[in-house]
Amino acid sequence: MVVAWLAQLEEISRGRPDRVLRLRGTLPSLMGPGGEEGAEEEFELLIFRGFSSSVTHPTAFDPDQPALPEGARLGSAELLQGPMNPESEVVLAGPEPAERFLDPERW
């Protein structure tokens, strides 16, 4: 479900070059030695002009591969003025549940 939502959000963003969507949520943890089963890691992902870019985790070089794995959970989303300037972000909406931005009118 998350992969399908991500594809929809990327498609909407192609038509809105003046917006950046920031998603936050959790990923299943890659358990290392002593790792706790069921542990999760937080992630942050930016969507701009149809492309997703993780701020917190490496992603595949292939743009046809989803930036989030199955098992990822979307928490909140913020709509930002684009292109983004990290020194003076302009938050237009949010944080809100990510699924609200599946409606192009919310962009």
Tab-separated table of N, CA and C in Angstrom:
chain	number	residue	atom	x	y	z
A	1	MET	N	0.821	-1.191	0.000
A	1	MET	CA	0.000	0.000	0.000
A	1	MET	C	0.864	1.253	0.000
A	2	VAL	N	1.931	1.297	0.809
A	2	VAL	CA	2.789	2.473	0.881
A	2	VAL	C	3.457	2.735	-0.463
A	3	VAL	N	3.889	1.691	-1.146
A	3	VAL	CA	4.549	1.852	-2.439
A	3	VAL	C	3.572	2.464	-3.447
A	4	ALA	N	2.318	2.017	-3.433
A	4	ALA	CA	1.305	2.571	-4.340
A	4	ALA	C	1.015	4.033	-3.999
A	5	TRP	N	0.917	4.349	-2.722
A	5	TRP	CA	0.691	5.746	-2.314
A	5	TRP	C	1.850	6.627	-2.753
A	6	LEU	N	3.051	6.131	-2.587
A	6	LEU	CA	4.235	6.893	-2.967
A	6	LEU	C	4.204	7.194	-4.465
A	7	ALA	N	3.832	6.218	-5.275
A	7	ALA	CA	3.728	6.422	-6.723
A	7	ALA	C	2.679	7.489	-7.051
A	8	GLN	N	1.553	7.473	-6.341
A	8	GLN	CA	0.511	8.482	-6.556
A	8	GLN	C	1.002	9.881	-6.171
A	9	LEU	N	1.685	9.980	-5.043
A	9	LEU	CA	2.194	11.276	-4.592
A	9	LEU	C	3.243	11.818	-5.557
A	10	GLU	N	4.101	10.934	-6.072
A	10	GLU	CA	5.102	11.356	-7.053
A	10	GLU	C	4.425	11.876	-8.325
A	11	GLU	N	3.375	11.192	-8.756
A	11	GLU	CA	2.648	11.615	-9.958
A	11	GLU	C	2.020	13.000	-9.757
A	12	ILE	N	1.409	13.226	-8.618
A	12	ILE	CA	0.816	14.536	-8.330
A	12	ILE	C	1.894	15.613	-8.323
A	13	SER	N	3.049	15.303	-7.742
A	13	SER	CA	4.105	16.308	-7.612
A	13	SER	C	4.695	16.727	-8.964
A	14	ARG	N	4.583	15.873	-9.970
A	14	ARG	CA	5.097	16.238	-11.301
A	14	ARG	C	4.418	17.499	-11.832
A	15	GLY	N	3.148	17.656	-11.483
A	15	GLY	CA	2.387	18.817	-11.933
A	15	GLY	C	2.479	20.013	-11.002
A	16	ARG	N	3.232	19.890	-9.913
A	16	ARG	CA	3.359	20.972	-8.940
A	16	ARG	C	4.826	21.255	-8.618
A	17	PRO	N	5.576	21.841	-9.568
A	17	PRO	CA	6.994	22.115	-9.318
A	17	PRO	C	7.229	23.181	-8.251
A	18	ASP	N	6.147	23.793	-7.793
A	18	ASP	CA	6.249	24.810	-6.743
A	18	ASP	C	6.013	24.232	-5.349
A	19	ARG	N	5.949	22.894	-5.238
A	19	ARG	CA	5.674	22.245	-3.957
A	19	ARG	C	6.654	21.104	-3.693
A	20	VAL	N	6.953	20.915	-2.412
A	20	VAL	CA	7.755	19.785	-1.930
A	20	VAL	C	6.928	19.121	-0.837
A	21	LEU	N	6.793	17.817	-0.892
A	21	LEU	CA	6.084	17.091	0.156
A	21	LEU	C	7.113	16.353	1.004
A	22	ARG	N	7.078	16.598	2.315
A	22	ARG	CA	7.986	15.901	3.235
A	22	ARG	C	7.164	14.856	3.987
A	23	LEU	N	7.578	13.605	3.855
A	23	LEU	CA	6.922	12.494	4.549
A	23	LEU	C	7.810	12.028	5.689
A	24	ARG	N	7.182	11.703	6.792
A	24	ARG	CA	7.895	11.108	7.924
A	24	ARG	C	7.137	9.860	8.343
A	25	GLY	N	7.895	8.886	8.816
A	25	GLY	CA	7.286	7.645	9.260
A	25	GLY	C	8.336	6.713	9.800
A	26	THR	N	8.041	5.420	9.713
A	26	THR	CA	8.969	4.418	10.232
A	26	THR	C	9.189	3.309	9.209
A	27	LEU	N	10.388	2.736	9.290
A	27	LEU	CA	10.785	1.595	8.463
A	27	LEU	C	11.101	0.427	9.378
A	28	PRO	N	10.884	-0.799	8.897
A	28	PRO	CA	11.360	-1.932	9.685
A	28	PRO	C	12.871	-1.817	9.838
A	29	SER	N	13.362	-2.030	11.025
A	29	SER	CA	14.795	-1.900	11.297
A	29	SER	C	15.559	-3.067	10.698
A	30	LEU	N	16.729	-2.764	10.180
A	30	LEU	CA	17.635	-3.835	9.768
A	30	LEU	C	18.327	-4.294	11.034
A	31	MET	N	17.894	-5.413	11.534
A	31	MET	CA	18.405	-5.856	12.828
A	31	MET	C	19.859	-6.261	12.728
A	32	GLY	N	20.662	-5.654	13.530
A	32	GLY	CA	22.069	-6.026	13.625
A	32	GLY	C	22.262	-6.874	14.863
A	33	PRO	N	23.502	-7.098	15.233
A	33	PRO	CA	23.773	-7.863	16.449
A	33	PRO	C	23.085	-7.221	17.653
A	34	GLY	N	22.371	-8.003	18.385
A	34	GLY	CA	21.677	-7.493	19.574
A	34	GLY	C	20.436	-6.691	19.237
A	35	GLY	N	20.029	-6.691	17.953
A	35	GLY	CA	18.854	-5.926	17.543
A	35	GLY	C	17.582	-6.519	18.112
A	36	GLU	N	16.628	-5.662	18.329
A	36	GLU	CA	15.352	-6.068	18.899
A	36	GLU	C	14.384	-6.400	17.771
A	37	GLU	N	13.779	-7.574	17.804
A	37	GLU	CA	12.832	-7.968	16.773
A	37	GLU	C	11.648	-7.013	16.787
A	38	GLY	N	11.206	-6.586	15.590
A	38	GLY	CA	10.090	-5.667	15.479
A	38	GLY	C	10.478	-4.210	15.662
A	39	ALA	N	11.764	-3.941	15.824
A	39	ALA	CA	12.205	-2.558	16.002
A	39	ALA	C	11.988	-1.782	14.711
A	40	GLU	N	11.812	-0.483	14.835
A	40	GLU	CA	11.606	0.383	13.684
A	40	GLU	C	12.562	1.559	13.730
A	41	GLU	N	12.842	2.106	12.554
A	41	GLU	CA	13.683	3.291	12.427
A	41	GLU	C	12.842	4.401	11.800
A	42	GLU	N	13.066	5.628	12.225
A	42	GLU	CA	12.365	6.756	11.641
A	42	GLU	C	12.990	7.110	10.300
A	43	PHE	N	12.161	7.606	9.376
A	43	PHE	CA	12.669	8.068	8.090
A	43	PHE	C	12.054	9.420	7.750
A	44	GLU	N	12.720	10.127	6.844
A	44	GLU	CA	12.207	11.363	6.264
A	44	GLU	C	12.460	11.276	4.764
A	45	LEU	N	11.430	11.580	3.993
A	45	LEU	CA	11.495	11.473	2.543
A	45	LEU	C	10.929	12.753	1.945
A	46	LEU	N	11.583	13.287	0.934
A	46	LEU	CA	11.099	14.470	0.226
A	46	LEU	C	10.650	14.066	-1.167
A	47	ILE	N	9.522	14.604	-1.615
A	47	ILE	CA	9.033	14.373	-2.972
A	47	ILE	C	8.982	15.724	-3.671
A	48	PHE	N	9.689	15.813	-4.807
A	48	PHE	CA	9.760	17.060	-5.561
A	48	PHE	C	9.839	16.728	-7.046
A	49	ARG	N	8.963	17.314	-7.831
A	49	ARG	CA	8.930	17.134	-9.283
A	49	ARG	C	8.890	15.670	-9.707
A	50	GLY	N	8.153	14.875	-8.958
A	50	GLY	CA	7.964	13.479	-9.330
A	50	GLY	C	8.995	12.502	-8.829
A	51	PHE	N	9.956	12.982	-8.049
A	51	PHE	CA	11.005	12.096	-7.544
A	51	PHE	C	11.040	12.118	-6.025
A	52	SER	N	11.298	10.966	-5.449
A	52	SER	CA	11.440	10.827	-3.994
A	52	SER	C	12.908	10.747	-3.649
A	53	SER	N	13.256	11.391	-2.554
A	53	SER	CA	14.636	11.356	-2.086
A	53	SER	C	14.626	11.211	-0.575
A	54	SER	N	15.292	10.187	-0.087
A	54	SER	CA	15.365	9.964	1.348
A	54	SER	C	16.434	10.861	1.956
A	55	VAL	N	16.082	11.485	3.049
A	55	VAL	CA	17.012	12.342	3.777
A	55	VAL	C	17.745	11.527	4.842
A	56	THR	N	17.179	10.386	5.207
A	56	THR	CA	17.705	9.621	6.342
A	56	THR	C	18.259	8.247	6.002
A	57	HIS	N	17.936	7.698	4.835
A	57	HIS	CA	18.344	6.335	4.482
A	57	HIS	C	18.791	6.268	3.028
A	58	PRO	N	19.709	5.372	2.721
A	58	PRO	CA	20.101	5.209	1.314
A	58	PRO	C	18.947	4.610	0.504
A	59	THR	N	18.894	4.971	-0.770
A	59	THR	CA	17.881	4.423	-1.666
A	59	THR	C	18.577	3.883	-2.908
A	60	ALA	N	17.843	3.094	-3.683
A	60	ALA	CA	18.388	2.518	-4.916
A	60	ALA	C	18.659	3.631	-5.930
A	61	PHE	N	19.677	3.460	-6.735
A	61	PHE	CA	20.012	4.434	-7.773
A	61	PHE	C	18.941	4.458	-8.858
A	62	ASP	N	18.295	3.336	-9.081
A	62	ASP	CA	17.280	3.189	-10.122
A	62	ASP	C	16.006	3.949	-9.730
A	63	PRO	N	15.622	4.992	-10.490
A	63	PRO	CA	14.429	5.763	-10.130
A	63	PRO	C	13.124	4.977	-10.292
A	64	ASP	N	13.187	3.817	-10.954
A	64	ASP	CA	11.994	2.984	-11.091
A	64	ASP	C	11.747	2.129	-9.853
A	65	GLN	N	12.714	2.090	-8.938
A	65	GLN	CA	12.553	1.350	-7.686
A	65	GLN	C	11.931	2.278	-6.644
A	66	PRO	N	10.963	1.793	-5.872
A	66	PRO	CA	10.359	2.651	-4.844
A	66	PRO	C	11.388	3.054	-3.789
A	67	ALA	N	11.252	4.279	-3.302
A	67	ALA	CA	12.189	4.802	-2.300
A	67	ALA	C	11.908	4.251	-0.908
A	68	LEU	N	10.728	3.670	-0.720
A	68	LEU	CA	10.386	3.068	0.569
A	68	LEU	C	10.079	1.590	0.375
A	69	PRO	N	10.559	0.747	1.273
A	69	PRO	CA	10.265	-0.682	1.154
A	69	PRO	C	8.863	-0.997	1.676
A	70	GLU	N	8.355	-2.150	1.259
A	70	GLU	CA	7.112	-2.639	1.869
A	70	GLU	C	7.372	-2.754	3.370
A	71	GLY	N	6.397	-2.486	4.149
A	71	GLY	CA	6.570	-2.519	5.594
A	71	GLY	C	6.801	-1.136	6.172
A	72	ALA	N	7.080	-0.152	5.300
A	72	ALA	CA	7.227	1.222	5.776
A	72	ALA	C	5.855	1.732	6.210
A	73	ARG	N	5.849	2.570	7.212
A	73	ARG	CA	4.602	3.177	7.695
A	73	ARG	C	4.715	4.685	7.577
A	74	LEU	N	3.741	5.258	6.890
A	74	LEU	CA	3.710	6.711	6.775
A	74	LEU	C	3.075	7.291	8.025
A	75	GLY	N	3.702	8.303	8.576
A	75	GLY	CA	3.170	8.958	9.765
A	75	GLY	C	2.528	10.272	9.399
A	76	SER	N	3.351	11.275	9.125
A	76	SER	CA	2.827	12.598	8.837
A	76	SER	C	3.461	13.154	7.573
A	77	ALA	N	2.833	14.200	7.050
A	77	ALA	CA	3.336	14.868	5.861
A	77	ALA	C	3.201	16.373	6.041
A	78	GLU	N	4.140	17.077	5.441
A	78	GLU	CA	4.092	18.531	5.404
A	78	GLU	C	4.281	18.969	3.963
A	79	LEU	N	3.492	19.948	3.545
A	79	LEU	CA	3.633	20.517	2.224
A	79	LEU	C	4.439	21.803	2.349
A	80	LEU	N	5.530	21.877	1.583
A	80	LEU	CA	6.445	23.010	1.650
A	80	LEU	C	6.452	23.764	0.329
A	81	GLN	N	6.776	25.055	0.409
A	81	GLN	CA	6.969	25.843	-0.808
A	81	GLN	C	8.206	25.330	-1.516
A	82	GLY	N	8.127	25.131	-2.808
A	82	GLY	CA	9.271	24.652	-3.570
A	82	GLY	C	9.706	25.684	-4.584
A	83	PRO	N	10.911	25.587	-5.093
A	83	PRO	CA	11.941	24.700	-4.580
A	83	PRO	C	12.320	25.077	-3.157
A	84	MET	N	12.775	24.100	-2.430
A	84	MET	CA	13.013	24.256	-0.997
A	84	MET	C	14.339	24.952	-0.717
A	85	ASN	N	14.301	25.834	0.258
A	85	ASN	CA	15.507	26.477	0.761
A	85	ASN	C	15.631	26.058	2.220
A	86	PRO	N	16.558	25.168	2.558
A	86	PRO	CA	16.661	24.657	3.925
A	86	PRO	C	16.877	25.748	4.983
A	87	GLU	N	17.387	26.893	4.562
A	87	GLU	CA	17.633	27.968	5.525
A	87	GLU	C	16.383	28.773	5.834
A	88	SER	N	15.366	28.677	4.977
A	88	SER	CA	14.112	29.386	5.251
A	88	SER	C	12.935	28.630	4.645
A	89	GLU	N	12.614	27.488	5.249
A	89	GLU	CA	11.504	26.667	4.777
A	89	GLU	C	10.184	27.414	4.962
A	90	VAL	N	9.298	27.235	3.997
A	90	VAL	CA	7.958	27.780	4.097
A	90	VAL	C	6.993	26.597	4.121
A	91	VAL	N	6.408	26.335	5.297
A	91	VAL	CA	5.459	25.233	5.450
A	91	VAL	C	4.077	25.764	5.080
A	92	LEU	N	3.459	25.133	4.072
A	92	LEU	CA	2.151	25.550	3.591
A	92	LEU	C	1.019	24.777	4.252
A	93	ALA	N	1.278	23.538	4.643
A	93	ALA	CA	0.255	22.709	5.287
A	93	ALA	C	0.925	21.596	6.067
A	94	GLY	N	0.296	21.234	7.163
A	94	GLY	CA	0.769	20.101	7.941
A	94	GLY	C	1.500	20.514	9.192
A	95	PRO	N	1.909	19.548	9.951
A	95	PRO	CA	1.848	18.120	9.641
A	95	PRO	C	0.414	17.581	9.702
A	96	GLU	N	0.133	16.713	8.757
A	96	GLU	CA	-1.163	16.047	8.621
A	96	GLU	C	-0.914	14.598	8.245
A	97	PRO	N	-1.943	13.750	8.358
A	97	PRO	CA	-1.778	12.372	7.870
A	97	PRO	C	-1.423	12.392	6.377
A	98	ALA	N	-0.469	11.582	5.993
A	98	ALA	CA	0.049	11.585	4.621
A	98	ALA	C	-1.038	11.310	3.587
A	99	GLU	N	-2.009	10.471	3.900
A	99	GLU	CA	-3.027	10.121	2.903
A	99	GLU	C	-3.864	11.313	2.457
A	100	ARG	N	-3.911	12.375	3.232
A	100	ARG	CA	-4.662	13.568	2.815
A	100	ARG	C	-4.076	14.200	1.566
A	101	PHE	N	-2.785	14.001	1.328
A	101	PHE	CA	-2.148	14.601	0.168
A	101	PHE	C	-2.291	13.752	-1.085
A	102	LEU	N	-3.036	12.651	-0.997
A	102	LEU	CA	-3.374	11.878	-2.190
A	102	LEU	C	-4.401	12.625	-3.036
A	103	ASP	N	-5.023	13.642	-2.445
A	103	ASP	CA	-5.965	14.507	-3.160
A	103	ASP	C	-5.179	15.672	-3.768
A	104	PRO	N	-5.106	15.767	-5.098
A	104	PRO	CA	-4.334	16.840	-5.738
A	104	PRO	C	-4.776	18.240	-5.321
A	105	GLU	N	-6.016	18.386	-4.907
A	105	GLU	CA	-6.510	19.701	-4.474
A	105	GLU	C	-5.821	20.187	-3.200
A	106	ARG	N	-5.254	19.287	-2.414
A	106	ARG	CA	-4.588	19.669	-1.162
A	106	ARG	C	-3.191	20.227	-1.414
A	107	TRP	N	-2.700	20.087	-2.648
A	107	TRP	CA	-1.372	20.566	-3.001
A	107	TRP	C	-1.430	22.036	-3.352
